[in-house]
């Protein structure tokens, strides 16, 4: 008995130290035109991967759990699952929301995991485009800025968001560089409405009790306020450089969204509901 327990314990320990690539990066197929990428929710710290020496190394707590609930709520409402790519490695080992150099810092195993994450995301986008002709990738994160709002990132920065709606709509160069470039062409609404109109994702979330930015009540972050406008994942997998899958970085505050299972569930429901309206309004498709 004692030997069995010991063997079991050793096996678990060994397992924890050297997980397989499929365990470090979990890729799940789906049926909906939605892809979730979760780069910073991992906790695994295998010893055979060197610790990253620069860049942010803190994880986004509870974003893996939150994403599981988003998957469940989407399935309840629309009868299908989104594609999902989870990085299970801790951010101190790899940062899948950065280009490979900063992400893996030369470690071969970290590099392999980075490739699996992005190949998984790319295959999911290809599969969604093939099946549905269009789609949306949400890159799920956590932040702790002073004003606890869900920050939606479209590769439009804080200063750019300070422009008026008319200025934004006229800025062809800016629109061409956003992660929702193709969706802007498709949506019957203007670019500014897509970002912060009454049927923007931020406004749809606010209508369901989730404070968000940009939205109809909060056009831009305000003077000196922190705001994440999007990083590697939405740049690489959104429609900026082509394709019909657009991408939004979803930066969730801890307070009211990530902090408790009840709040996680409330957000997951609000997001799933909002996505149904969002798809119908802007993509011209029903999710169900
Ligand atoms: Zn993050």
XYZ file of N, CA and C and ligand atoms in Angstrom:
865
model
N 0.857 -1.207 0.000
C 0.000 0.000 0.000
C 0.885 1.246 0.000
N 1.833 1.209 0.955
C 2.720 2.372 1.074
C 3.528 2.561 -0.227
N 3.970 1.440 -0.806
C 4.745 1.487 -2.057
C 3.886 2.073 -3.182
N 2.643 1.593 -3.222
C 1.729 2.096 -4.265
C 1.545 3.604 -4.154
N 1.326 4.036 -2.909
C 1.133 5.470 -2.672
C 2.366 6.256 -3.076
N 3.525 5.669 -2.716
C 4.783 6.339 -3.039
C 4.946 6.466 -4.560
N 4.653 5.349 -5.248
C 4.779 5.354 -6.711
C 3.831 6.370 -7.331
N 2.631 6.388 -6.783
C 1.607 7.309 -7.277
C 2.070 8.750 -7.079
N 2.624 8.993 -5.885
C 3.103 10.329 -5.539
C 4.256 10.727 -6.478
N 5.204 9.789 -6.677
C 6.351 10.070 -7.551
C 5.885 10.351 -8.971
N 4.934 9.545 -9.405
C 4.418 9.711 -10.769
C 3.768 11.088 -10.917
N 3.007 11.493 -9.888
C 2.337 12.797 -9.921
C 3.368 13.911 -9.966
N 4.398 13.754 -9.149
C 5.451 14.763 -9.054
C 6.174 14.904 -10.391
N 6.517 13.751 -10.955
C 7.242 13.722 -12.223
C 6.381 14.364 -13.312
N 5.108 14.017 -13.248
C 4.118 14.522 -14.184
C 4.077 16.051 -14.118
N 4.105 16.547 -12.865
C 4.018 17.992 -12.661
C 5.270 18.689 -13.193
N 6.391 17.978 -13.131
C 7.640 18.608 -13.563
C 7.784 18.626 -15.075
N 7.346 17.572 -15.727
C 7.513 17.510 -17.174
C 6.199 17.193 -17.878
N 5.291 18.132 -17.900
C 4.031 17.879 -18.606
C 4.269 17.768 -20.113
N 3.407 17.039 -20.778
C 3.501 16.929 -22.237
C 3.060 18.256 -22.850
N 3.469 18.461 -24.076
C 3.130 19.697 -24.787
C 1.609 19.922 -24.819
N 0.858 18.820 -24.999
C -0.613 18.924 -25.066
C -1.197 19.347 -23.720
N -0.425 19.075 -22.637
C -0.898 19.522 -21.317
C -0.492 20.971 -21.055
N 0.621 21.367 -21.627
C 1.071 22.753 -21.428
C 0.177 23.709 -22.210
N -0.215 23.271 -23.406
C -1.120 24.083 -24.226
C -2.302 23.211 -24.602
N -3.472 23.536 -24.054
C -4.658 22.731 -24.309
C -5.471 23.363 -25.439
N -5.660 22.588 -26.493
C -6.400 23.090 -27.661
C -7.704 22.321 -27.770
N -8.829 23.029 -27.717
C -10.141 22.360 -27.817
C -10.895 22.874 -29.029
N -11.412 21.971 -29.795
C -12.198 22.346 -30.963
C -13.588 22.807 -30.554
N -14.250 23.520 -31.450
C -15.588 24.008 -31.154
C -16.459 24.011 -32.388
N -17.699 24.467 -32.218
C -18.641 24.519 -33.341
C -19.149 25.928 -33.608
N -19.030 26.817 -32.635
C -19.501 28.199 -32.812
C -18.439 29.019 -33.557
N -18.847 30.157 -34.157
C -17.847 31.025 -34.814
C -17.102 31.915 -33.818
N -16.785 31.330 -32.670
C -16.115 32.078 -31.591
C -14.887 31.294 -31.141
N -13.798 32.003 -30.902
C -12.565 31.388 -30.418
C -12.149 32.118 -29.141
N -11.875 31.358 -28.088
C -11.336 31.963 -26.868
C -9.865 31.612 -26.780
N -9.016 32.592 -26.548
C -7.620 32.306 -26.237
C -7.372 32.796 -24.815
N -6.681 31.965 -24.044
C -6.477 32.257 -22.621
C -4.982 32.101 -22.317
N -4.198 33.137 -22.566
C -2.748 32.995 -22.492
C -2.136 33.082 -21.088
N -2.857 33.702 -20.155
C -2.213 34.022 -18.871
C -2.855 33.370 -17.649
N -3.674 32.342 -17.854
C -4.358 31.727 -16.713
C -3.662 30.473 -16.189
N -2.494 30.135 -16.753
C -1.823 28.882 -16.401
C -1.073 28.924 -15.083
N -0.906 27.739 -14.486
C -0.232 27.648 -13.185
C 0.975 26.711 -13.188
N 1.166 25.951 -14.270
C 2.244 24.960 -14.293
C 3.614 25.641 -14.384
N 4.530 25.150 -13.548
C 5.897 25.703 -13.573
C 6.919 24.582 -13.682
N 6.960 23.886 -14.821
C 7.913 22.777 -14.947
C 9.354 23.276 -14.801
N 10.140 22.452 -14.072
C 11.519 22.883 -13.805
C 12.393 22.893 -15.047
N 11.982 22.119 -16.058
C 12.818 22.052 -17.266
C 12.632 23.266 -18.184
N 11.757 24.190 -17.800
C 11.640 25.442 -18.566
C 12.259 26.565 -17.731
N 13.180 27.309 -18.330
C 13.845 28.401 -17.619
C 12.843 29.501 -17.274
N 13.047 30.148 -16.135
C 12.187 31.269 -15.759
C 12.477 32.441 -16.688
N 11.437 33.146 -17.107
C 11.629 34.322 -17.966
C 12.333 35.415 -17.168
N 13.249 36.109 -17.803
C 14.095 37.066 -17.097
C 13.619 38.506 -17.220
N 12.753 38.782 -18.195
C 12.217 40.142 -18.319
C 10.789 40.083 -18.836
N 10.100 41.217 -18.739
C 8.684 41.250 -19.125
C 7.815 40.940 -17.912
N 6.492 40.983 -18.116
C 5.557 40.710 -17.016
C 5.511 39.213 -16.752
N 5.593 38.817 -15.489
C 5.579 37.377 -15.176
C 4.405 36.990 -14.267
N 3.574 37.953 -13.891
C 2.429 37.645 -13.023
C 1.290 37.072 -13.856
N 0.642 36.046 -13.324
C -0.471 35.419 -14.055
C -1.751 36.256 -13.918
N -2.736 35.963 -14.776
C -4.060 36.594 -14.677
C -4.962 35.620 -13.911
N -5.060 35.833 -12.592
C -5.763 34.882 -11.729
C -7.205 34.650 -12.175
N -7.601 33.402 -12.117
C -8.992 32.968 -12.376
C -9.464 33.135 -13.819
N -8.573 33.452 -14.750
C -9.067 33.609 -16.119
C -9.344 32.262 -16.788
N -8.671 31.195 -16.324
C -8.980 29.867 -16.869
C -10.377 29.443 -16.404
N -10.643 29.647 -15.111
C -11.952 29.293 -14.542
C -13.063 30.118 -15.222
N -12.795 31.412 -15.359
C -13.755 32.308 -15.996
C -14.058 31.846 -17.430
N -13.022 31.452 -18.142
C -13.209 31.022 -19.527
C -14.027 29.736 -19.614
N -13.834 28.824 -18.648
C -14.655 27.605 -18.620
C -16.136 27.974 -18.482
N -16.409 28.973 -17.667
C -17.810 29.387 -17.475
C -18.355 30.051 -18.737
N -17.503 30.818 -19.427
C -17.941 31.449 -20.687
C -18.310 30.351 -21.690
N -17.487 29.313 -21.742
C -17.769 28.183 -22.643
C -19.123 27.554 -22.285
N -19.336 27.332 -20.974
C -20.606 26.720 -20.527
C -21.810 27.593 -20.869
N -21.691 28.882 -20.639
C -22.826 29.779 -20.887
C -23.117 29.908 -22.384
N -22.070 29.908 -23.203
C -22.284 29.951 -24.658
C -23.008 28.686 -25.108
N -22.586 27.557 -24.532
C -23.229 26.295 -24.905
C -24.700 26.281 -24.499
N -24.992 26.793 -23.297
C -26.387 26.838 -22.830
C -27.250 27.675 -23.768
N -26.740 28.820 -24.178
C -27.543 29.740 -24.994
C -27.613 29.357 -26.462
N -26.501 28.838 -26.994
C -26.430 28.673 -28.454
C -26.222 27.233 -28.915
N -26.177 26.303 -27.944
C -26.105 24.888 -28.304
C -24.807 24.449 -28.957
N -23.763 25.204 -28.789
C -22.461 24.806 -29.334
C -21.348 25.407 -28.507
N -20.147 24.904 -28.752
C -19.011 25.405 -27.970
C -18.116 26.290 -28.823
N -17.461 27.245 -28.189
C -16.426 27.990 -28.916
C -15.165 27.136 -29.000
N -14.299 27.411 -29.933
C -12.957 26.842 -29.907
C -12.248 27.477 -28.713
N -11.319 26.757 -28.106
C -10.617 27.349 -26.959
C -9.167 26.885 -26.910
N -8.281 27.819 -26.649
C -6.860 27.512 -26.510
C -6.386 28.069 -25.168
N -6.000 27.152 -24.288
C -5.545 27.525 -22.950
C -4.040 27.313 -22.836
N -3.332 28.319 -22.383
C -1.942 28.086 -21.983
C -1.985 27.696 -20.512
N -1.528 26.476 -20.201
C -1.545 26.005 -18.810
C -0.232 26.296 -18.101
N 0.749 26.798 -18.837
C 2.022 27.176 -18.215
C 1.867 28.528 -17.528
N 2.534 28.674 -16.402
C 2.545 29.960 -15.708
C 3.274 30.993 -16.568
N 2.847 32.244 -16.432
C 3.437 33.309 -17.256
C 4.944 33.516 -16.998
N 5.428 33.031 -15.862
C 6.874 33.125 -15.591
C 7.654 32.167 -16.483
N 6.952 31.242 -17.174
C 7.603 30.268 -18.061
C 7.422 30.614 -19.535
N 6.266 31.135 -19.892
C 6.030 31.575 -21.272
C 4.912 32.622 -21.253
N 4.995 33.598 -22.142
C 3.933 34.589 -22.276
C 3.410 34.533 -23.703
N 2.316 33.817 -23.891
C 1.784 33.605 -25.247
C 1.159 34.863 -25.840
N 1.072 35.945 -25.071
C 0.554 37.194 -25.646
C 1.701 38.155 -25.997
N 2.863 37.603 -26.298
C 4.001 38.397 -26.761
C 4.626 37.687 -27.951
N 5.426 38.426 -28.736
C 6.154 37.750 -29.823
C 7.140 36.776 -29.186
N 7.583 35.801 -29.984
C 8.275 34.641 -29.413
C 9.534 34.983 -28.619
N 10.231 36.020 -29.017
C 11.489 36.349 -28.339
C 11.234 36.715 -26.876
N 10.330 37.658 -26.661
C 10.001 38.028 -25.279
C 9.213 36.906 -24.598
N 8.401 36.189 -25.386
C 7.536 35.139 -24.829
C 8.337 34.006 -24.191
N 9.321 33.495 -24.950
C 10.014 32.273 -24.520
C 11.450 32.525 -24.067
N 12.016 33.637 -24.443
C 13.365 34.043 -24.043
C 14.409 32.943 -24.256
N 14.271 32.279 -25.409
C 15.287 31.322 -25.832
C 15.112 29.895 -25.338
N 14.160 29.650 -24.447
C 13.964 28.286 -23.958
C 13.204 27.455 -25.007
N 13.782 26.301 -25.374
C 13.227 25.496 -26.470
C 11.821 24.965 -26.151
N 11.599 24.540 -24.923
C 10.280 24.004 -24.555
C 9.236 25.126 -24.526
N 9.644 26.274 -24.014
C 8.729 27.425 -24.010
C 8.398 27.823 -25.449
N 9.393 27.773 -26.318
C 9.156 28.098 -27.731
C 8.169 27.116 -28.358
N 8.359 25.832 -28.051
C 7.452 24.803 -28.595
C 6.023 25.049 -28.116
N 5.887 25.444 -26.849
C 4.539 25.685 -26.316
C 3.938 26.923 -26.977
N 4.739 27.935 -27.192
C 4.266 29.156 -27.877
C 3.754 28.824 -29.283
N 4.528 27.980 -29.987
C 4.106 27.588 -31.338
C 2.787 26.815 -31.300
N 2.658 25.913 -30.334
C 1.415 25.134 -30.250
C 0.215 26.062 -29.962
N 0.422 27.037 -29.106
C -0.649 27.993 -28.781
C -1.093 28.737 -30.043
N -0.120 29.266 -30.777
C -0.495 30.098 -31.932
C -0.925 29.282 -33.150
N -0.372 28.085 -33.288
C -0.875 27.205 -34.359
C -2.305 26.774 -34.032
N -2.555 26.517 -32.759
C -3.905 26.148 -32.313
C -4.895 27.263 -32.610
N -4.488 28.493 -32.301
C -5.362 29.649 -32.549
C -5.581 29.830 -34.054
N -4.519 29.674 -34.831
C -4.637 29.857 -36.275
C -5.541 28.796 -36.903
N -5.354 27.542 -36.448
C -6.202 26.458 -36.971
C -7.666 26.694 -36.603
N -7.892 27.181 -35.396
C -9.268 27.476 -34.964
C -9.868 28.563 -35.852
N -9.084 29.599 -36.139
C -9.568 30.686 -37.029
C -9.872 30.122 -38.415
N -8.981 29.294 -38.940
C -9.185 28.705 -40.269
C -10.458 27.861 -40.291
N -10.638 27.061 -39.249
C -11.795 26.179 -39.170
C -13.095 26.995 -39.079
N -13.071 28.069 -38.285
C -14.237 28.946 -38.157
C -14.554 29.621 -39.498
N -13.494 30.084 -40.191
C -13.724 30.752 -41.491
C -14.303 29.770 -42.502
N -13.798 28.543 -42.469
C -14.267 27.530 -43.407
C -15.741 27.189 -43.145
N -16.080 27.025 -41.869
C -17.431 26.599 -41.528
C -18.443 27.740 -41.558
N -18.047 28.918 -41.056
C -19.008 30.017 -40.883
C -18.753 31.211 -41.808
N -17.562 31.272 -42.359
C -17.222 32.413 -43.225
C -16.756 33.647 -42.466
N -16.930 33.650 -41.160
C -16.559 34.809 -40.337
C -16.478 34.355 -38.884
N -15.908 35.197 -38.047
C -15.848 34.811 -36.643
C -15.226 35.871 -35.757
N -15.224 35.559 -34.461
C -14.693 36.496 -33.476
C -13.804 35.746 -32.488
N -12.596 36.260 -32.291
C -11.680 35.698 -31.293
C -11.647 36.647 -30.097
N -11.836 36.079 -28.912
C -11.742 36.873 -27.687
C -10.522 36.396 -26.910
N -9.635 37.307 -26.610
C -8.413 36.986 -25.873
C -8.651 37.393 -24.413
N -8.778 36.387 -23.551
C -9.263 36.628 -22.185
C -8.118 36.894 -21.188
N -8.218 38.011 -20.498
C -7.168 38.442 -19.560
C -7.739 38.964 -18.249
N -6.806 39.281 -17.332
C -7.181 39.928 -16.084
C -6.261 41.099 -15.810
N -6.827 42.196 -15.291
C -5.999 43.359 -14.927
C -6.483 43.912 -13.588
N -5.670 44.773 -13.007
C -6.028 45.367 -11.714
C -5.879 46.888 -11.747
N -6.412 47.499 -12.768
C -6.362 48.958 -12.837
C -7.298 49.568 -11.794
N -7.046 50.851 -11.462
C -7.791 51.500 -10.374
C -9.299 51.486 -10.582
N -9.723 51.805 -11.806
C -11.161 51.822 -12.101
C -11.544 50.433 -12.626
N -12.246 49.645 -11.804
C -12.505 48.255 -12.213
C -13.557 48.130 -13.317
N -13.101 48.120 -14.542
C -13.978 47.942 -15.705
C -13.408 46.852 -16.583
N -14.259 46.207 -17.354
C -13.762 45.308 -18.392
C -13.218 46.210 -19.496
N -11.945 46.043 -19.811
C -11.326 46.865 -20.856
C -11.276 46.054 -22.144
N -11.960 46.574 -23.162
C -12.018 45.874 -24.439
C -10.981 46.502 -25.359
N -10.093 45.667 -25.893
C -8.992 46.178 -26.707
C -9.153 45.835 -28.175
N -9.131 46.886 -29.009
C -9.308 46.731 -30.459
C -8.078 47.237 -31.212
N -6.945 47.400 -30.501
C -5.749 48.040 -31.050
C -6.008 49.514 -31.358
N -6.864 50.123 -30.561
C -7.091 51.568 -30.624
C -6.684 52.082 -29.241
N -5.636 52.896 -29.183
C -5.114 53.247 -27.865
C -5.884 54.383 -27.197
N -5.497 54.624 -25.960
C -6.136 55.605 -25.103
C -6.266 56.980 -25.768
N -5.178 57.452 -26.366
C -5.196 58.771 -27.016
C -6.109 58.769 -28.236
N -6.044 57.699 -29.017
C -6.890 57.606 -30.214
C -8.367 57.594 -29.839
N -8.690 56.964 -28.697
C -10.094 56.908 -28.263
C -10.629 58.278 -27.850
N -9.725 59.220 -27.598
C -10.168 60.561 -27.194
C -10.745 61.349 -28.370
N -10.516 60.881 -29.582
C -11.064 61.550 -30.772
C -12.595 61.481 -30.763
N -13.220 62.415 -31.463
C -14.686 62.398 -31.570
C -15.109 61.240 -32.478
N -16.383 60.906 -32.442
C -16.882 59.831 -33.312
C -16.609 60.159 -34.780
N -16.859 61.424 -35.156
C -16.651 61.828 -36.552
C -15.184 61.668 -36.948
N -14.289 62.058 -36.046
C -12.850 61.921 -36.321
C -12.447 60.451 -36.460
N -12.963 59.626 -35.553
C -12.649 58.183 -35.617
C -13.128 57.584 -36.935
N -14.371 57.900 -37.283
C -14.949 57.322 -38.509
C -14.209 57.765 -39.767
N -13.569 58.920 -39.702
C -12.857 59.446 -40.872
C -11.412 58.956 -40.935
N -10.938 58.320 -39.851
C -9.528 57.930 -39.774
C -9.303 56.542 -40.397
N -9.221 56.537 -41.717
C -9.102 55.281 -42.469
C -7.837 54.503 -42.079
N -6.751 55.226 -41.854
C -5.487 54.577 -41.497
C -5.597 53.863 -40.155
N -6.271 54.495 -39.216
C -6.439 53.889 -37.888
C -7.331 52.641 -37.974
N -8.428 52.759 -38.711
C -9.360 51.632 -38.838
C -8.656 50.426 -39.482
N -7.766 50.709 -40.432
C -7.047 49.625 -41.123
C -6.069 48.899 -40.202
N -5.758 49.503 -39.056
C -4.794 48.876 -38.137
C -5.455 48.230 -36.930
N -6.780 48.201 -36.907
C -7.431 47.620 -35.733
C -7.634 46.115 -35.915
N -7.909 45.462 -34.795
C -8.098 44.007 -34.811
C -9.498 43.614 -35.290
N -10.359 44.637 -35.535
C -11.723 44.359 -36.033
C -11.902 45.011 -37.407
N -10.806 45.090 -38.150
C -10.834 45.761 -39.456
C -11.918 45.186 -40.375
N -11.988 43.865 -40.476
C -12.962 43.257 -41.379
C -14.384 43.426 -40.853
N -14.543 43.330 -39.538
C -15.879 43.492 -38.952
C -16.414 44.893 -39.210
N -15.522 45.875 -39.206
C -15.946 47.249 -39.489
C -16.556 47.357 -40.889
N -15.974 46.636 -41.840
C -16.522 46.673 -43.207
C -17.883 45.988 -43.257
N -18.026 44.933 -42.477
C -19.228 44.108 -42.493
C -20.395 44.738 -41.730
N -20.092 45.384 -40.608
C -21.139 45.909 -39.729
C -21.891 47.062 -40.399
N -23.219 47.092 -40.245
C -23.983 48.224 -40.771
C -23.736 49.498 -39.966
N -23.094 49.369 -38.818
C -22.846 50.540 -37.978
C -21.454 51.117 -38.248
N -21.271 52.349 -37.817
C -19.984 53.024 -38.045
C -18.911 52.464 -37.103
N -17.658 52.785 -37.406
C -16.550 52.314 -36.574
C -16.706 52.792 -35.128
N -17.051 54.072 -34.962
C -17.224 54.615 -33.602
C -18.361 53.895 -32.863
N -19.436 53.588 -33.590
C -20.547 52.853 -32.959
C -20.116 51.444 -32.554
N -19.291 50.850 -33.406
C -18.779 49.512 -33.128
C -17.938 49.515 -31.838
N -17.206 50.591 -31.631
C -16.362 50.696 -30.432
C -17.152 51.101 -29.199
N -18.082 52.084 -29.356
C -18.688 52.641 -28.142
C -20.124 53.112 -28.335
N -20.798 52.592 -29.339
C -22.215 52.907 -29.531
C -23.077 52.070 -28.597
N -24.388 52.204 -28.721
C -25.295 51.499 -27.796
C -25.322 49.988 -28.030
N -24.797 49.538 -29.192
C -24.698 48.090 -29.402
C -23.246 47.620 -29.547
N -22.338 48.434 -29.014
C -20.934 47.985 -28.936
C -20.868 46.881 -27.879
N -19.812 46.094 -27.904
C -19.702 45.017 -26.907
C -19.675 45.605 -25.497
N -18.993 46.755 -25.345
C -18.935 47.410 -24.033
C -20.319 47.816 -23.544
N -21.131 48.380 -24.443
C -22.478 48.824 -24.052
C -23.384 47.629 -23.756
N -23.244 46.565 -24.539
C -24.069 45.367 -24.305
C -23.729 44.758 -22.946
N -22.453 44.769 -22.575
C -22.050 44.271 -21.256
C -22.581 45.182 -20.156
N -22.497 46.496 -20.366
C -22.990 47.444 -19.344
C -24.490 47.279 -19.132
N -25.224 47.003 -20.211
C -26.676 46.794 -20.083
C -26.978 45.565 -19.227
N -25.968 44.712 -19.056
C -26.129 43.512 -18.221
C -25.352 43.634 -16.906
N -25.076 44.870 -16.523
C -24.484 45.123 -15.202
C -22.974 44.990 -15.101
N -22.280 44.921 -16.241
C -20.818 44.796 -16.207
C -20.200 46.103 -16.719
N -19.585 46.867 -15.825
C -18.959 48.134 -16.240
C -17.853 47.857 -17.244
N -17.871 48.564 -18.381
C -16.942 48.279 -19.466
C -16.442 49.551 -20.128
N -15.379 49.367 -20.918
C -14.713 50.484 -21.581
C -14.016 49.987 -22.836
N -14.103 50.625 -24.001
C -15.006 51.730 -24.292
C -16.445 51.234 -24.353
N -17.364 52.145 -24.091
C -18.795 51.813 -24.098
C -19.569 53.109 -24.309
N -20.875 53.023 -24.315
C -21.699 54.207 -24.556
C -21.557 55.224 -23.417
N -21.210 54.749 -22.212
C -21.092 55.679 -21.079
C -19.642 56.095 -20.822
N -18.717 55.425 -21.468
C -17.287 55.715 -21.210
C -16.542 55.578 -22.541
N -16.446 56.704 -23.248
C -15.893 56.697 -24.603
C -14.395 56.398 -24.631
N -13.687 56.857 -23.596
C -12.235 56.644 -23.531
C -11.815 56.555 -22.061
N -10.602 56.067 -21.784
C -10.212 55.825 -20.389
C -10.104 57.080 -19.521
N -9.944 58.251 -20.129
C -9.803 59.451 -19.313
C -8.344 59.798 -19.085
N -8.119 60.957 -18.523
C -6.776 61.490 -18.347
C -5.944 60.614 -17.419
N -4.786 60.170 -17.886
C -3.802 59.404 -17.101
C -4.281 58.016 -16.645
N -5.474 57.607 -17.066
C -5.967 56.309 -16.593
C -5.329 55.171 -17.396
N -5.075 54.056 -16.720
C -4.493 52.901 -17.410
C -5.551 52.212 -18.252
N -5.124 51.694 -19.383
C -6.051 50.986 -20.280
C -5.239 50.086 -21.212
N -5.674 48.837 -21.361
C -5.002 47.908 -22.268
C -5.754 47.868 -23.601
N -5.078 48.265 -24.662
C -5.753 48.377 -25.965
C -5.588 47.140 -26.850
N -4.873 46.125 -26.339
C -4.680 44.912 -27.140
C -3.204 44.673 -27.397
N -2.827 43.404 -27.497
C -1.409 43.073 -27.688
C -1.244 42.012 -28.782
N -0.297 41.116 -28.578
C 0.110 40.198 -29.654
C -1.039 39.342 -30.204
N -1.802 38.728 -29.325
C -2.814 37.742 -29.778
C -3.852 38.352 -30.724
N -4.380 39.512 -30.355
C -5.411 40.118 -31.222
C -4.790 40.700 -32.495
N -3.506 41.050 -32.407
C -2.807 41.534 -33.598
C -2.562 40.377 -34.568
N -2.100 39.258 -34.024
C -1.757 38.107 -34.867
C -2.989 37.400 -35.425
N -4.073 37.335 -34.643
C -5.209 36.496 -35.040
C -6.478 37.270 -35.389
N -6.465 38.581 -35.228
C -7.615 39.382 -35.648
C -7.557 39.643 -37.139
N -8.389 40.582 -37.612
C -8.479 40.798 -39.065
C -7.609 41.957 -39.556
N -6.696 42.458 -38.717
C -5.857 43.566 -39.162
C -5.104 43.226 -40.450
N -4.511 42.030 -40.462
C -3.698 41.647 -41.620
C -4.431 40.724 -42.590
N -5.738 40.671 -42.489
C -6.517 39.843 -43.418
C -7.400 38.846 -42.698
N -8.187 38.114 -43.469
C -9.080 37.119 -42.879
C -10.382 37.745 -42.402
N -11.322 36.866 -42.036
C -12.648 37.333 -41.627
C -12.926 37.039 -40.157
N -11.862 36.709 -39.417
C -12.015 36.580 -37.968
C -11.463 37.851 -37.339
N -12.318 38.574 -36.655
C -11.866 39.768 -35.938
C -11.553 39.377 -34.503
N -10.847 40.258 -33.789
C -10.425 39.879 -32.431
C -10.543 41.047 -31.465
N -10.912 40.715 -30.244
C -11.023 41.719 -29.177
C -10.307 41.194 -27.937
N -9.453 42.019 -27.357
C -8.829 41.647 -26.084
C -9.793 42.017 -24.968
N -10.076 41.046 -24.102
C -11.043 41.254 -23.019
C -10.280 41.217 -21.696
N -10.047 42.391 -21.118
C -9.255 42.519 -19.887
C -10.195 42.672 -18.700
N -10.303 41.625 -17.914
C -11.291 41.612 -16.835
C -10.701 42.107 -15.516
N -11.412 43.003 -14.833
C -10.944 43.411 -13.504
C -11.158 42.260 -12.524
N -10.479 42.324 -11.387
C -10.718 41.303 -10.368
C -12.065 41.590 -9.696
N -12.211 42.822 -9.176
C -13.416 43.203 -8.451
C -14.668 43.060 -9.316
N -15.550 42.197 -8.902
C -16.845 42.069 -9.580
C -16.866 41.141 -10.781
N -15.680 40.714 -11.248
C -15.665 39.831 -12.425
C -14.873 38.541 -12.164
N -13.634 38.680 -11.698
C -12.804 37.484 -11.512
C -12.756 37.018 -10.070
N -13.181 37.873 -9.128
C -12.891 37.615 -7.713
C -13.612 36.417 -7.097
N -14.871 36.196 -7.441
C -15.587 35.067 -6.826
C -16.260 34.236 -7.920
N -16.524 32.946 -7.633
C -17.226 32.123 -8.631
C -18.577 32.723 -9.029
N -19.284 33.374 -8.095
C -20.588 33.972 -8.424
C -20.408 35.121 -9.423
N -19.401 35.946 -9.192
C -19.151 37.059 -10.116
C -18.633 36.567 -11.470
N -17.819 35.517 -11.430
C -17.340 34.929 -12.694
C -18.532 34.448 -13.518
N -19.473 33.793 -12.839
C -20.651 33.265 -13.534
C -21.500 34.407 -14.093
N -21.666 35.455 -13.302
C -22.465 36.616 -13.725
C -21.856 37.232 -14.990
N -20.538 37.366 -15.008
C -19.862 37.928 -16.181
C -19.985 36.990 -17.386
N -19.781 35.693 -17.139
C -19.850 34.724 -18.235
C -21.223 34.763 -18.908
N -22.275 34.867 -18.087
C -23.642 34.948 -18.630
C -23.822 36.237 -19.427
N -23.369 37.342 -18.853
C -23.515 38.645 -19.514
C -22.772 38.642 -20.850
N -21.567 38.072 -20.864
C -20.791 38.054 -22.103
C -21.465 37.166 -23.148
N -21.929 35.990 -22.719
C -22.572 35.070 -23.662
C -23.822 35.716 -24.275
N -24.634 36.349 -23.438
C -25.832 37.046 -23.950
C -25.446 38.164 -24.906
N -24.467 38.959 -24.491
C -24.030 40.102 -25.304
C -23.546 39.639 -26.669
N -22.845 38.520 -26.708
C -22.293 38.044 -27.979
C -23.395 37.686 -28.976
N -24.524 37.185 -28.472
C -25.641 36.871 -29.364
C -26.136 38.127 -30.078
N -26.330 39.202 -29.303
C -26.792 40.478 -29.866
C -25.719 41.053 -30.784
N -24.474 40.963 -30.340
C -23.342 41.505 -31.096
C -23.229 40.840 -32.472
N -23.355 39.523 -32.490
C -23.265 38.801 -33.768
C -24.400 39.196 -34.707
N -25.608 39.300 -34.147
C -26.746 39.648 -34.993
C -26.626 41.072 -35.533
N -26.192 41.981 -34.674
C -26.098 43.393 -35.062
C -24.965 43.642 -36.055
N -23.788 43.143 -35.729
C -22.603 43.540 -36.498
C -22.176 42.521 -37.551
N -22.306 41.246 -37.243
C -21.928 40.213 -38.232
C -23.124 39.823 -39.115
N -24.342 40.217 -38.672
C -25.530 39.843 -39.424
C -25.825 38.352 -39.350
N -25.445 37.716 -38.245
C -25.665 36.276 -38.053
C -26.264 35.981 -36.685
N -27.104 34.975 -36.641
C -27.565 34.474 -35.356
C -26.560 33.437 -34.874
N -26.280 33.419 -33.573
C -25.325 32.411 -33.068
C -25.963 31.042 -32.955
N -27.270 31.016 -32.727
C -27.922 29.723 -32.558
C -28.210 29.074 -33.901
Zn -3.056 38.989 -19.448
